[in-house]
Short mmCIF file of C-alpha atoms and ligand atoms in Angstrom, two decimals:
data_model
loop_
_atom_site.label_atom_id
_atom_site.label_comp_id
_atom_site.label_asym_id
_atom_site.label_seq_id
_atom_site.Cartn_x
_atom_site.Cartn_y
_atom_site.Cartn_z
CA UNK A 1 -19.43 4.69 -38.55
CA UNK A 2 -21.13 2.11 -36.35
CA UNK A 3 -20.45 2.64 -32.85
CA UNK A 4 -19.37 -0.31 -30.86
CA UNK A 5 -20.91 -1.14 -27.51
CA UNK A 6 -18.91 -1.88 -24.70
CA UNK A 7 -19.60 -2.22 -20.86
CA UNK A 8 -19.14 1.16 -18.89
CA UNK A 9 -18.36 4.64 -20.24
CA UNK A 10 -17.05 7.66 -18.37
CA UNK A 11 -16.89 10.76 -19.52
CA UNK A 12 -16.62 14.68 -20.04
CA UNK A 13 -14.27 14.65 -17.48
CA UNK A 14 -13.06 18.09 -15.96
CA UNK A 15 -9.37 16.13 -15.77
CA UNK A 16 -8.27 12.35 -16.30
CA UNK A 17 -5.08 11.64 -15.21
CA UNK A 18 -3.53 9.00 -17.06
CA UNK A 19 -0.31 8.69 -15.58
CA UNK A 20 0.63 7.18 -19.34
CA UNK A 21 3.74 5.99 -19.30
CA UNK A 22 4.85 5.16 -16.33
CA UNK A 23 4.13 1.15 -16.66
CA UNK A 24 7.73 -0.37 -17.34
CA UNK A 25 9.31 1.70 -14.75
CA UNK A 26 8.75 3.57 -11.80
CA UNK A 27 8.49 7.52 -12.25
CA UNK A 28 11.43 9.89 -10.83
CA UNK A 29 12.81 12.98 -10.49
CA UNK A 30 11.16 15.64 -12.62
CA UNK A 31 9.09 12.78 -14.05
CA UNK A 32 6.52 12.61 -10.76
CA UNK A 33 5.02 16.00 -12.22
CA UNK A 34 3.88 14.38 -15.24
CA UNK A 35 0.12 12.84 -15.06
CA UNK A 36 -0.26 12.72 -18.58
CA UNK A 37 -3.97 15.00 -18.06
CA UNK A 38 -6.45 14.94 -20.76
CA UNK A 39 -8.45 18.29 -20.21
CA UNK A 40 -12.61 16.92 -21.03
CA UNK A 41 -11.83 13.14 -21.23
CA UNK A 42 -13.57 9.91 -21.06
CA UNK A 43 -12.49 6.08 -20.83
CA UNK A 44 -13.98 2.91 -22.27
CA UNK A 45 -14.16 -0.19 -20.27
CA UNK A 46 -15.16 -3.58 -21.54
CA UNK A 47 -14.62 -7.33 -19.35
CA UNK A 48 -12.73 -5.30 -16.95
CA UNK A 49 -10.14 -4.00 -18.82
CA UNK A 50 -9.75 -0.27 -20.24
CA UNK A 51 -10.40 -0.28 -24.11
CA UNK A 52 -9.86 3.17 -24.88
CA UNK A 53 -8.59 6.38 -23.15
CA UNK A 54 -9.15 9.97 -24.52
CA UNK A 55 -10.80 13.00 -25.33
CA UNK A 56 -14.82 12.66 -24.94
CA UNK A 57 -15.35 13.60 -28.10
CA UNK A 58 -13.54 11.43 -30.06
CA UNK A 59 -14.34 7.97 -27.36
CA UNK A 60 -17.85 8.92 -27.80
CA UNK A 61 -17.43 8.69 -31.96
CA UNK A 62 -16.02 5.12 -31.10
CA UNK A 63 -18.68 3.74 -28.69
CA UNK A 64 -21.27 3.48 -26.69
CA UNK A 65 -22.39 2.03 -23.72
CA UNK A 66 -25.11 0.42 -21.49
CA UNK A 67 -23.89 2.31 -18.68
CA UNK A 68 -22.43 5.94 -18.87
CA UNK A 69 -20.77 7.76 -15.83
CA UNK A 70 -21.15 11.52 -16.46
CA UNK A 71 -18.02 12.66 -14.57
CA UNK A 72 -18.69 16.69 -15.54
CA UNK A 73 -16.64 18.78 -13.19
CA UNK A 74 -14.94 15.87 -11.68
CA UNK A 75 -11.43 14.67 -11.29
CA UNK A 76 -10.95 10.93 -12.39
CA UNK A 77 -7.71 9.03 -11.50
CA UNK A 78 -6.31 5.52 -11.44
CA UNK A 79 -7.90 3.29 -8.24
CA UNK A 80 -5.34 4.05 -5.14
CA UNK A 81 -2.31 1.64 -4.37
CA UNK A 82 -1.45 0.86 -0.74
CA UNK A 83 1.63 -0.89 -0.97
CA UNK A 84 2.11 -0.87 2.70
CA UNK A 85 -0.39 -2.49 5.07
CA UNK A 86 -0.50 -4.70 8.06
CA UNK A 87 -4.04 -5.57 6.53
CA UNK A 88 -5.00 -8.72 9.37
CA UNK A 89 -4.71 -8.62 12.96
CA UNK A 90 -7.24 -9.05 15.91
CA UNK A 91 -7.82 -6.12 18.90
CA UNK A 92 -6.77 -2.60 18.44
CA UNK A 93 -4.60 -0.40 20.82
CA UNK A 94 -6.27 2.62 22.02
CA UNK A 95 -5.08 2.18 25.27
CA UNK A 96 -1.29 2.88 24.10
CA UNK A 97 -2.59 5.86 22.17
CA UNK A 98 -3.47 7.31 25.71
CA UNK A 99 -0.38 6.07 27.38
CA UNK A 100 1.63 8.02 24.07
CA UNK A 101 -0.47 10.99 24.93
CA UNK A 102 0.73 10.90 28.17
CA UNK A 103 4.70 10.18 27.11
CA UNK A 104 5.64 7.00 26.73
CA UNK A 105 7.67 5.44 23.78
CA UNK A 106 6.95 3.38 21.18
CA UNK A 107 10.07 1.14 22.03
CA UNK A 108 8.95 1.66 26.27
CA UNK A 109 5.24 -0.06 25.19
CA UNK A 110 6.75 -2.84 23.36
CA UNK A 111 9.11 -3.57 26.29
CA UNK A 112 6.15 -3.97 28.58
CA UNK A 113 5.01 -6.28 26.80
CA UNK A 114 2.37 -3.90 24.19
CA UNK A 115 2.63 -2.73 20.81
CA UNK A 116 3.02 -5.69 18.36
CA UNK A 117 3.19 -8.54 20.85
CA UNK A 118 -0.17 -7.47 21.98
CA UNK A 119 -1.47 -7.59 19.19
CA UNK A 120 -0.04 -10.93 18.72
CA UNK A 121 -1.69 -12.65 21.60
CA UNK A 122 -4.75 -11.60 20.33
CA UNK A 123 -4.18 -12.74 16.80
CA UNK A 124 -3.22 -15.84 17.74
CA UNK A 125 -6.50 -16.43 19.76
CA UNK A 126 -8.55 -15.56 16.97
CA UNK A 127 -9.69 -17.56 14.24
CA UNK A 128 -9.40 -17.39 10.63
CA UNK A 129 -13.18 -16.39 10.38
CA UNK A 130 -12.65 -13.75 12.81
CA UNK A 131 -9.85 -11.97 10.71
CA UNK A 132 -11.26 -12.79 7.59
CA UNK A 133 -14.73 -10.85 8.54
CA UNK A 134 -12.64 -8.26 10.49
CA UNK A 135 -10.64 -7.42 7.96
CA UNK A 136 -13.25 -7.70 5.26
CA UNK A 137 -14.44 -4.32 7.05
CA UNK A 138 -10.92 -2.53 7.00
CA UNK A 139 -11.02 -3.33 2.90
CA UNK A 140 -14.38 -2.12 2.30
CA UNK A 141 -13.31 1.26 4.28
CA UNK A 142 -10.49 1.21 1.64
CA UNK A 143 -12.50 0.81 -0.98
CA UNK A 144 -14.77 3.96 -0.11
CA UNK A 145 -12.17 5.79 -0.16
CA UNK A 146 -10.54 5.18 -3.21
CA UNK A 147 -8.36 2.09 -2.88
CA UNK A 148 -8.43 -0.76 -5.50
CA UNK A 149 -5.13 -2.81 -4.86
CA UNK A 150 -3.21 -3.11 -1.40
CA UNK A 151 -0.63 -5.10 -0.37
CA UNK A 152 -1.03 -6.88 2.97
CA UNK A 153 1.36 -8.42 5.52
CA UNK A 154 1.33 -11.01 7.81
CA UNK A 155 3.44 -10.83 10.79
CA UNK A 156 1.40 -10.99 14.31
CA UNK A 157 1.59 -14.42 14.12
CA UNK A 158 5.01 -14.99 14.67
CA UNK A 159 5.40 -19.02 14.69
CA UNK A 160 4.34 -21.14 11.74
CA UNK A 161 1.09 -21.95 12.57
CA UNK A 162 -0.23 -18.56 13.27
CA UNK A 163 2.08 -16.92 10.34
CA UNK A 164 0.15 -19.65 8.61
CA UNK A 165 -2.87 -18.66 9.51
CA UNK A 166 -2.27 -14.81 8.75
CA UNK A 167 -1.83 -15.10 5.42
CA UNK A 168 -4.46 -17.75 4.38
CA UNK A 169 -6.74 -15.33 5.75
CA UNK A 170 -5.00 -12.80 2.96
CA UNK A 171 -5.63 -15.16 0.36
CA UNK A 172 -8.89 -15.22 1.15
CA UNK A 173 -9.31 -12.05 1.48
CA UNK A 174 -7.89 -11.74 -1.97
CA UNK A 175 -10.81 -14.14 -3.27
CA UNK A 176 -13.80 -12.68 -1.47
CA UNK A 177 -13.58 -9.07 -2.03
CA UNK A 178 -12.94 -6.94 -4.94
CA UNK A 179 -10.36 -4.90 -3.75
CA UNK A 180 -6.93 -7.18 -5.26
CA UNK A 181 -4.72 -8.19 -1.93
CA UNK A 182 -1.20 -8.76 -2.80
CA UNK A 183 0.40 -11.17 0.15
CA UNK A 184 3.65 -10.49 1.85
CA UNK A 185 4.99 -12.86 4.26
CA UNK A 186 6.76 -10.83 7.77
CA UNK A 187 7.64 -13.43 10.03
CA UNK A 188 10.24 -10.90 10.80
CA UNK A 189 8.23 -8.30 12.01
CA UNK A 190 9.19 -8.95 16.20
CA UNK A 191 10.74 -11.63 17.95
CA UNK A 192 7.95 -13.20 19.95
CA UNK A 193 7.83 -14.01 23.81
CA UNK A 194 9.10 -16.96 23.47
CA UNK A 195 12.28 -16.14 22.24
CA UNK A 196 13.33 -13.48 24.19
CA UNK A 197 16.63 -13.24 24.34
CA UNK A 198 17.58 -15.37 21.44
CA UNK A 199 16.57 -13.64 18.33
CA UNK A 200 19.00 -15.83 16.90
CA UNK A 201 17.34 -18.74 17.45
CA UNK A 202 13.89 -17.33 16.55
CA UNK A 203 15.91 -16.01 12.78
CA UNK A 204 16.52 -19.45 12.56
CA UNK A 205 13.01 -20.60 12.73
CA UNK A 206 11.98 -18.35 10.11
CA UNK A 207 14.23 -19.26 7.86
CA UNK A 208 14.15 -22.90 8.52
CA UNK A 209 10.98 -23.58 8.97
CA UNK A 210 8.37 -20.88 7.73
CA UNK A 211 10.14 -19.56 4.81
CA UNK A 212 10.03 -22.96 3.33
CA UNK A 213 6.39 -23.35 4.31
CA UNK A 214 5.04 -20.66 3.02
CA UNK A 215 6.47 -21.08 -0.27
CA UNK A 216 5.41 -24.84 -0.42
CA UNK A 217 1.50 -23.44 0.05
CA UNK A 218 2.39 -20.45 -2.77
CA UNK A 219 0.87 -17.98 0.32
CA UNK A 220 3.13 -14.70 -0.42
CA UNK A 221 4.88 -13.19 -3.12
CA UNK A 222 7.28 -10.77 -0.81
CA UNK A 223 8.87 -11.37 2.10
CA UNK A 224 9.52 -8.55 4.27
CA UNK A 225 11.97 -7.68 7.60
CA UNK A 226 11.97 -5.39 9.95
CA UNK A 227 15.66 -4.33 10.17
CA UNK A 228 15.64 -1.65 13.23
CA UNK A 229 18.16 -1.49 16.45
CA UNK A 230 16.66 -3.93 18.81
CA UNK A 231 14.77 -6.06 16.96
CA UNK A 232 16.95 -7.44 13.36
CA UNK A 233 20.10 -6.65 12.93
CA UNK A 234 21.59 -5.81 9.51
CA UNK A 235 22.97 -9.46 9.53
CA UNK A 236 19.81 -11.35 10.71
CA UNK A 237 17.73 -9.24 8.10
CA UNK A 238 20.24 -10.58 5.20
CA UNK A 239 20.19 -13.63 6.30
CA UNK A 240 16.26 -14.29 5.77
CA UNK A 241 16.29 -11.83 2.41
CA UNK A 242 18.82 -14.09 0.96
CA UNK A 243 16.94 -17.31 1.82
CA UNK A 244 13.70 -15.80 0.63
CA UNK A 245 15.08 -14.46 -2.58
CA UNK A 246 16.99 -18.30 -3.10
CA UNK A 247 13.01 -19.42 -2.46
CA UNK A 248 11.00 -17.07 -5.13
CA UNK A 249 10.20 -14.58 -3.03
CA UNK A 250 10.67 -10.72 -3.61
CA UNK A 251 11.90 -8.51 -0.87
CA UNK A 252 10.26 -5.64 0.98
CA UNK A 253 12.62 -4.15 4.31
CA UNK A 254 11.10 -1.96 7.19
CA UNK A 255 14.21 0.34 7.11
CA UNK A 256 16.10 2.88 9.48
CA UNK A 257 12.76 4.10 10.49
CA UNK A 258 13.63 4.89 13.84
CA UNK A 259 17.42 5.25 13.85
CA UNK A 260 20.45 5.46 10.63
CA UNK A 261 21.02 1.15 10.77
CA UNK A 262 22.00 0.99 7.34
CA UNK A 263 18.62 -0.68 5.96
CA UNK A 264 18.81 1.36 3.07
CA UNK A 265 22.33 -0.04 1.79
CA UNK A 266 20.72 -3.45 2.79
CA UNK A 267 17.80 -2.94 0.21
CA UNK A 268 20.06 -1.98 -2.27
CA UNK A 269 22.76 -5.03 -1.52
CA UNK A 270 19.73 -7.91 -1.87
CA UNK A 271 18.26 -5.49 -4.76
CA UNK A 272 14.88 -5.22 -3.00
CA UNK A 273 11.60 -4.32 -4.98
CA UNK A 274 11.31 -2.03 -1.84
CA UNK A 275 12.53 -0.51 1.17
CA UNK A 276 9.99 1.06 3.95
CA UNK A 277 9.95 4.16 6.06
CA UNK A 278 13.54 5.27 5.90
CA UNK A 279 13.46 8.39 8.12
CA UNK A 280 16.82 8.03 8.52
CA UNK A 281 18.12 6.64 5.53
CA UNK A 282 21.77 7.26 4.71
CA UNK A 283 22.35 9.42 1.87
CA UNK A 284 24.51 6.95 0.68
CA UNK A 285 22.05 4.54 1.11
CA UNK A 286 19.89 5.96 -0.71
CA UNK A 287 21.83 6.69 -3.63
CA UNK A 288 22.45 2.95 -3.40
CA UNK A 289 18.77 2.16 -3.91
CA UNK A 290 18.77 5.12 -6.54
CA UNK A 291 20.87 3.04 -8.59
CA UNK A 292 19.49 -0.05 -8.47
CA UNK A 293 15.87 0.90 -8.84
CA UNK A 294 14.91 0.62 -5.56
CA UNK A 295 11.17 1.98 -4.73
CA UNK A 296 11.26 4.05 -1.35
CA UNK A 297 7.52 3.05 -0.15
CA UNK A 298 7.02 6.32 2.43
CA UNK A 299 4.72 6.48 5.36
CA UNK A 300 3.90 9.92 6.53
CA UNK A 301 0.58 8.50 8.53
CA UNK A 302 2.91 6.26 10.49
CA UNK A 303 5.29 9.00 11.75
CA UNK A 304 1.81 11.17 12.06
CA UNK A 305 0.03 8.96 14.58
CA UNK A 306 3.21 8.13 16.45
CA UNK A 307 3.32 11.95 16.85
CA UNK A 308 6.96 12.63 15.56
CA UNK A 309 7.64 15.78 14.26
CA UNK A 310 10.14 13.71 11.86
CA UNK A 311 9.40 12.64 8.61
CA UNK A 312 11.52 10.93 5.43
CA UNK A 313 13.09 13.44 3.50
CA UNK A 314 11.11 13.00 0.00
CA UNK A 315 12.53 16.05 -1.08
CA UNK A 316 16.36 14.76 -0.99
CA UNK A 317 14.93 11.40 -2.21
CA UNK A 318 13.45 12.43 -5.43
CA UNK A 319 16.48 15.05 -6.02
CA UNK A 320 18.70 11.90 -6.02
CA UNK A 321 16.46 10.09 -8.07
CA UNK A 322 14.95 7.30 -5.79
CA UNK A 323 11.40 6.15 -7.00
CA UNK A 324 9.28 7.49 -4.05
CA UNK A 325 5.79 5.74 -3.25
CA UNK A 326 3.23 6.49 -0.34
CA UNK A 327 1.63 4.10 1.66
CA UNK A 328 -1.21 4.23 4.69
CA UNK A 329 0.69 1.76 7.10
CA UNK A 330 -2.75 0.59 8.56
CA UNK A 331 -1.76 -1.47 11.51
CA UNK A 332 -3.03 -1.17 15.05
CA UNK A 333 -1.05 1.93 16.23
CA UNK A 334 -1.15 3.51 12.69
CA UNK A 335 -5.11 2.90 11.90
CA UNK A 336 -6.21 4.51 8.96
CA UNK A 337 -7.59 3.33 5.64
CA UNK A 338 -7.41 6.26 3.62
CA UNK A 339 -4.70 7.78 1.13
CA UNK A 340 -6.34 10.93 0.37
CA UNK A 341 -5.16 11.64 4.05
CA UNK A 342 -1.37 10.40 3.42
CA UNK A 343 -1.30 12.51 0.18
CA UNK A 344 -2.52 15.94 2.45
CA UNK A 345 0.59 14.24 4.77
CA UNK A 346 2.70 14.14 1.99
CA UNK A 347 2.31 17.35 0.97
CA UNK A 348 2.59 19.11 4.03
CA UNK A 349 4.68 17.10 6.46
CA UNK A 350 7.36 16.27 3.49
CA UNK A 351 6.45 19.09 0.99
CA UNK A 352 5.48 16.47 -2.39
CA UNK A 353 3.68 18.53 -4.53
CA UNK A 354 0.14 16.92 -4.97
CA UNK A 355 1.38 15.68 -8.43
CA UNK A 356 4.36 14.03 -6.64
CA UNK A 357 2.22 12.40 -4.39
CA UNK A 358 -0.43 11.40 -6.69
CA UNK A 359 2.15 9.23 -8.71
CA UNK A 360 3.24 7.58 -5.40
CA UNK A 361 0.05 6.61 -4.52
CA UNK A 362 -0.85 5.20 -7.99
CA UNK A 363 1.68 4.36 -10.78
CA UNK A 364 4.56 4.11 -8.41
CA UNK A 365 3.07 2.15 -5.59
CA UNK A 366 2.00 -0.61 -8.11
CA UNK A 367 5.75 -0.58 -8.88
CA UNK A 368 6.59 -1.36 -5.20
CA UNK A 369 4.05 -4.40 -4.88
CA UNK A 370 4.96 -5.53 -8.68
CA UNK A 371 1.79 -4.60 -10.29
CA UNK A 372 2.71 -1.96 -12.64
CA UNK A 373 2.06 -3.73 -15.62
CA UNK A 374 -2.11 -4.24 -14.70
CA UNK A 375 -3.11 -1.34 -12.63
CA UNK A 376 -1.81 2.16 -11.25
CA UNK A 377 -2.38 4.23 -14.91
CA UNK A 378 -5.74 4.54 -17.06
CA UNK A 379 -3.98 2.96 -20.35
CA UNK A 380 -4.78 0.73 -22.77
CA UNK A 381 -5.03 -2.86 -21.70
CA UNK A 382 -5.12 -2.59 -17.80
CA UNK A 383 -7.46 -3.14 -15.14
CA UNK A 384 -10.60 -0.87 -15.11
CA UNK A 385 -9.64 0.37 -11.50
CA UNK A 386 -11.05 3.63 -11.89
CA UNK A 387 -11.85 6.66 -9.21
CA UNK A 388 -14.15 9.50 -9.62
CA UNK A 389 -13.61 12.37 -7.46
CA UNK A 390 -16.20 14.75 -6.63
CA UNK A 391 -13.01 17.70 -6.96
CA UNK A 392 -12.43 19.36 -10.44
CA UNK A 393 -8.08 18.97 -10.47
CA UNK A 394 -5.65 17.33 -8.93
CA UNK A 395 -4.56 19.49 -6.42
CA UNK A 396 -7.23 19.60 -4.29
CA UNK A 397 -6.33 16.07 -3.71
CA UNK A 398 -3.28 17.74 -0.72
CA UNK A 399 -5.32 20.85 -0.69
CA UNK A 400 -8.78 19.37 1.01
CA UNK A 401 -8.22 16.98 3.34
CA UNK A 402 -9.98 15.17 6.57
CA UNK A 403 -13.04 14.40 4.39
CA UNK A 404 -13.84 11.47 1.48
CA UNK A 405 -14.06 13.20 -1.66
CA UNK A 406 -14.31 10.07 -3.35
CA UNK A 407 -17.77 10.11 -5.50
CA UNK A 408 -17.34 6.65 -7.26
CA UNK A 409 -15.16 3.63 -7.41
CA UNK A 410 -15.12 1.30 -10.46
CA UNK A 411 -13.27 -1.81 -9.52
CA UNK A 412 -12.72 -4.01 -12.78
CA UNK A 413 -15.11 -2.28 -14.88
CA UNK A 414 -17.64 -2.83 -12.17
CA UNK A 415 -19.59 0.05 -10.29
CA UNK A 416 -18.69 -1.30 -6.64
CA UNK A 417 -18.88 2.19 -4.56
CA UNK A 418 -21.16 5.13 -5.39
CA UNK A 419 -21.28 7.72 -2.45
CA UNK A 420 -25.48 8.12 -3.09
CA UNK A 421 -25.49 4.27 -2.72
CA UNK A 422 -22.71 3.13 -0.54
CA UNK A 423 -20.74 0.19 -1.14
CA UNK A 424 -22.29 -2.50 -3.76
CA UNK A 425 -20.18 -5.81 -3.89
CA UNK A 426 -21.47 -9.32 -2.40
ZN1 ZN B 1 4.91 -1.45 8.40
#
């Protein structure tokens, strides 16, 4: 039989994880344990897409290639998902870190005038060059390390022209660099300065004037709020869901990260693709999102950095049945590019086994940013976002942690990080 010749082959693979099946809906319960492993396997890839998926021995009878990956020994797995980043922003915040070291609050920085609005005032000042090269960097650090698809936010703009701004440099972003950026739009994310005191009014703004906006220019696919006890009510998050649902958009909440505010229930209400954090989710609330399908995108990095010894409870999520993904949280006070790290968080912090975790960072975080259907499984038909990792199973993905142990990225069917060469795009 005449072997056909296709772009890139890996193989002899100590484990692939496929994650088959897992495409139509997001994976619960019981089901996060199954990776669908082939023990010695190997993948096809030809014009970026995966051709075939299976045991070497029988891909190898099918094809051959230019390029060959010998992945002997290694672990291969589905590109990382982030479905949770504040991707583009200007400064950083080290100085807070020290003041948190030395006590203060999240909520007693941001009343002083730090945290996000800091953060604002210096994205505001910068230009769309600046973030675009800035945050070229952060995605290229991603890459490295695994990730092939992330969803960014906007939000440190907070008035039209600078929300504006925000998330043209996504879309850019998007264009320039091989990593796939999937905009959400979070006007919502703080009321700024200049509406202290009337969140009301500011609610209004976003839903009069940027929601429409950003729609118009086709510059996000989600819109997201941060529903939290002083800064949107329950009422003011509905109201800008329900206007950015009426305008195309899908819906992403920050929810009851900090205290119970009934941001779960919410998610569940405007049937949300997601809902964010949810430390202190209602179990009603989640069994809410449970039943409507709900993803609960988790962020054990954010709770982590802020140095609070409390963390979601995956374990009461997944008994209930609530699809449960993982995300970084990069943003200024949460600054890390890597999910190799939040799956070691996952594991320890909320006690997801590393095949749990695994599935949120791939299969079920592409549910949560509405990309199931082209990447986050090695199956037939979908994106050649491919990892190699220099580890020989799965579980040393929770088990080794604070170091890459990414050997190669294949972004699209193209070689784009290779830890002997670095990073090879542009
Ligand atoms: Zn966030």
């Amino acid at each position: 039989m005449k072997r056909k010749t296709v772009d890139l082959l890996i193989e002899n693979t100590n484990e692939l994880v496929t994650l088959k099946g897992g495409s139509r809906k997001p994976l619960v319960g019981k089901q996060m344990e199954e990776l669908g492993i082939i023990k010695d396997g190997a993948l096809a890839v030809k014009d970026g897409k995966i051709l075939a998926v299976g045991k070497t021995s029988s891909v190898e009878k099918r094809f051959r290639a230019e390029e060959t990956v010998d992945a002997k020994g290694k672990l291969v797995i589905p590109g990382f998902v982030d479905p949770h980043t504040h991707l583009v922003f200007a400064g950083s915040r080290e100085d807070e870190f020290e003041m948190r070291l030395k006590g203060a609050s999240y909520m007693e920085i941001l009343r002083k005038g730090g945290g996000i609005l800091k953060t604002v005032r210096a994205t505001r000042q910068a230009s769309e060059r600046e973030l675009v090269d800035k945050s070229m960097k952060t995605l290229d650090t991603m890459l490295a390390h695994g990730t092939t698809t992330v969803e960014a936010k906007s939000g440190y703009g907070l008035n039209l022209k600078d929300e504006l701004k925000c998330l043209r440099v996504i879309k850019k972003l998007n264009e320039k660099h091989p990593v796939d950026v999937v905009p959400t739009f979070l006007g919502a994310h703080a009321v700024p300065a200049e509406f202290k005191g009337d969140t009301d009014g500011y609610v209004d703004t976003v839903i009069d004037k940027m929601i429409p906006e950003v729609t118009k220019q086709r510059l996000a696919e989600f819109c997201d709020v941060f529903c939290e006890k002083d800064v949107f009510t329950v009422e003011q998050s509905k109201r800008i869901l329900v206007k950015a649902k009426e305008s195309g958009l899908r819906l992403k909440i920050h929810a009851d990260e900090m205290t119970s505010f009934g941001g779960a229930e919410l998610a569940a209400e405007v049937e949300a693709v997601s809902a964010e954090h949810l430390l202190f989710a209602s179990e009603k609330g989640l069994g809410m999102m449970a039943k409507k399908g709900v993803v609960a995108v988790l962020l054990p990095a954010a709770a982590f950095s802020l140095m609070s010894s409390k963390y979601a409870d995956a374990r009461k999520m997944i008994s209930l049945g609530v699809p449960v993904a993982l995300g970084t949280d990069f943003n200024p006070s949460c600054w890390v590019e890597n999910q190799q790290l939040v799956i070691a968080l996952a594991c320890r912090e909320m006690r997801m086994t590393p095949a749990e975790a695994l599935v949120g960072v791939t299969v079920n975080a592409a549910h949560a940013i509405n990309r199931a259907h082209e990447v986050g499984s090695l199956e037939v038909g979908k994106k050649a976002d491919i990892v190699v990792l220099d580890i020989p199973d799965y579980r040393f993905l929770g088990y080794r942690f604070g170091v890459n142990l990414v050997e190669k990225v294949v972004k699209e069917g193209t070689l784009v990080v290779d830890c002997e060469r670095g990073i090879m795009h542009n």
